[in-house]
Amino acid sequence: MRKINLLVTATRTDVDNQFKGTITFENEQNDKVSFEYICSNPDKQIDIKFSNKNENFHVKGLPSRELFDGLKDNQKWISALSINLILLTIENSENILSSHNVARLKTMINADATGQMSDSYDVEEDAYQFVFGNKTETKN
């Protein structure tokens, strides 16, 4: 088993009921793989677009096995490991992300209008390789 740490940030966008942020996977050697994401309608269904300099993919639908159909293996692992933490970050940061007006006001006074959460997972070697493979950025 290998340990992966995840850090998720969330900020409300100008689109109603849409959030954006980053998900960063970090291994025990401090190598990182980061994705930006946009999450729409988190209360209704999973609708998350992931992107970084290497790839883009979209996970949309009701929570089920079919949700991951059509994704490459590494995309399945990245989304499976991060979806719950993304949704929890949005839900638990509701007071910070409560409305467009509050977010705009906080931005105007340079207050932090971003929520964040982190978690650690023990994963099998194949899942670890799917996430970190050759796409690591070494922390200086």
Coordinates of C-alpha atoms in Angstrom, one line a residue:
M1 CA 0.0 0.0 0.0
R2 CA 1.1 3.6 -0.8
K3 CA -0.1 6.8 0.9
I4 CA -1.5 9.6 -1.2
N5 CA -2.5 13.0 0.4
L6 CA -5.2 15.0 -1.3
L7 CA -5.8 18.8 -0.9
V8 CA -9.0 20.3 -2.4
T9 CA -9.8 24.0 -2.7
A10 CA -13.2 25.3 -3.7
T11 CA -14.4 28.8 -4.8
R12 CA -17.9 29.8 -6.1
T13 CA -17.9 31.0 -9.7
D14 CA -20.2 33.6 -11.3
V15 CA -22.4 30.9 -12.7
D16 CA -25.2 29.9 -10.4
N17 CA -24.5 26.7 -8.3
Q18 CA -21.1 26.2 -9.9
F19 CA -17.7 25.9 -8.1
K20 CA -14.1 25.7 -9.2
G21 CA -10.9 24.8 -7.5
T22 CA -7.9 22.5 -7.5
I23 CA -7.3 19.0 -6.4
T24 CA -3.7 18.1 -5.6
F25 CA -2.4 14.6 -5.1
E26 CA 0.9 14.4 -3.1
N27 CA 3.0 11.3 -2.4
E28 CA 5.4 10.6 0.4
Q29 CA 8.3 12.1 -1.6
N30 CA 6.4 15.4 -2.0
D31 CA 5.8 14.8 -5.7
K32 CA 2.5 16.5 -6.8
V33 CA 0.0 16.0 -9.5
S34 CA -2.6 18.8 -9.7
F35 CA -5.9 19.2 -11.6
E36 CA -8.2 22.2 -11.8
Y37 CA -11.9 21.3 -11.7
I38 CA -15.3 22.9 -12.3
C39 CA -18.2 21.3 -10.4
S40 CA -21.7 22.2 -11.5
N41 CA -24.9 21.5 -9.5
P42 CA -23.2 19.4 -6.8
D43 CA -26.6 18.7 -5.1
K44 CA -28.2 17.1 -8.1
Q45 CA -25.7 14.9 -9.8
I46 CA -21.9 14.5 -10.3
D47 CA -20.8 17.0 -12.9
I48 CA -17.1 17.7 -12.6
K49 CA -14.7 18.7 -15.4
F50 CA -11.0 17.9 -14.6
S51 CA -8.1 19.6 -16.4
N52 CA -4.4 20.0 -16.2
K53 CA -1.6 20.5 -18.8
N54 CA -1.7 16.9 -19.8
E55 CA -5.3 16.0 -20.1
N56 CA -9.0 17.0 -19.7
F57 CA -11.9 14.8 -18.8
H58 CA -15.5 15.1 -17.6
V59 CA -17.3 13.0 -15.1
K60 CA -21.1 13.5 -15.3
G61 CA -24.0 11.5 -14.2
L62 CA -25.6 9.8 -11.2
P63 CA -23.3 8.0 -8.8
S64 CA -23.0 4.5 -10.3
R65 CA -20.5 2.2 -11.9
E66 CA -21.5 3.6 -15.3
L67 CA -20.3 7.0 -14.2
F68 CA -16.8 6.0 -15.0
D69 CA -17.5 4.2 -18.3
G70 CA -15.4 5.7 -21.1
L71 CA -12.7 7.0 -18.9
K72 CA -9.1 5.9 -19.1
D73 CA -7.7 4.0 -16.1
N74 CA -5.8 6.9 -14.7
Q75 CA -8.9 9.2 -15.1
K76 CA -11.0 6.6 -13.2
W77 CA -8.6 6.6 -10.3
I78 CA -8.2 10.4 -10.2
S79 CA -11.9 11.0 -10.2
A80 CA -12.7 8.1 -7.8
L81 CA -10.2 9.3 -5.3
S82 CA -11.2 13.0 -5.4
I83 CA -15.0 13.2 -6.1
N84 CA -16.1 12.7 -2.4
L85 CA -13.5 15.2 -1.1
I86 CA -14.5 17.8 -3.7
L87 CA -18.2 17.5 -2.8
L88 CA -17.4 17.5 0.9
T89 CA -15.2 20.6 0.5
I90 CA -18.1 22.4 -1.2
E91 CA -20.6 21.3 1.4
N92 CA -18.5 22.0 4.4
S93 CA -17.4 25.4 3.0
E94 CA -21.0 26.5 2.5
N95 CA -20.7 29.5 4.9
I96 CA -17.6 30.7 3.0
L97 CA -19.1 30.0 -0.4
S98 CA -22.7 30.9 0.6
S99 CA -23.6 33.2 -2.2
H100 CA -22.3 35.2 -5.1
N101 CA -22.8 38.5 -3.2
V102 CA -20.9 37.3 -0.2
A103 CA -18.1 35.9 -2.4
R104 CA -17.9 39.2 -4.3
L105 CA -17.9 41.2 -1.1
K106 CA -15.1 39.1 0.4
T107 CA -13.1 39.5 -2.8
M108 CA -13.6 43.3 -2.7
I109 CA -12.1 43.5 0.8
N110 CA -9.4 41.0 0.0
A111 CA -10.9 38.4 2.3
D112 CA -10.5 34.7 1.6
A113 CA -13.5 33.3 -0.2
T114 CA -12.0 29.9 -0.7
G115 CA -12.7 26.7 1.2
Q116 CA -10.3 23.8 1.5
M117 CA -10.0 20.3 2.9
S118 CA -7.4 17.6 2.9
D119 CA -7.4 13.9 3.4
S120 CA -5.0 10.9 3.1
Y121 CA -5.6 7.5 1.4
D122 CA -3.8 4.2 1.4
V123 CA -4.0 2.9 -2.2
E124 CA -2.7 -0.2 -4.0
E125 CA 0.4 0.1 -6.2
D126 CA -1.6 0.1 -9.4
A127 CA -3.8 3.0 -8.3
Y128 CA -0.7 4.9 -7.1
Q129 CA 1.0 4.4 -10.6
F130 CA -2.2 5.6 -12.4
V131 CA -2.1 8.8 -10.4
F132 CA 1.6 9.5 -10.3
G133 CA 3.0 7.6 -13.3
N134 CA 5.3 10.0 -15.2
K135 CA 3.4 13.1 -14.4
T136 CA 5.0 14.2 -11.2
E137 CA 6.2 17.7 -10.3
T138 CA 9.0 17.6 -7.7
K139 CA 8.6 20.1 -5.0
N140 CA 11.7 22.3 -4.7

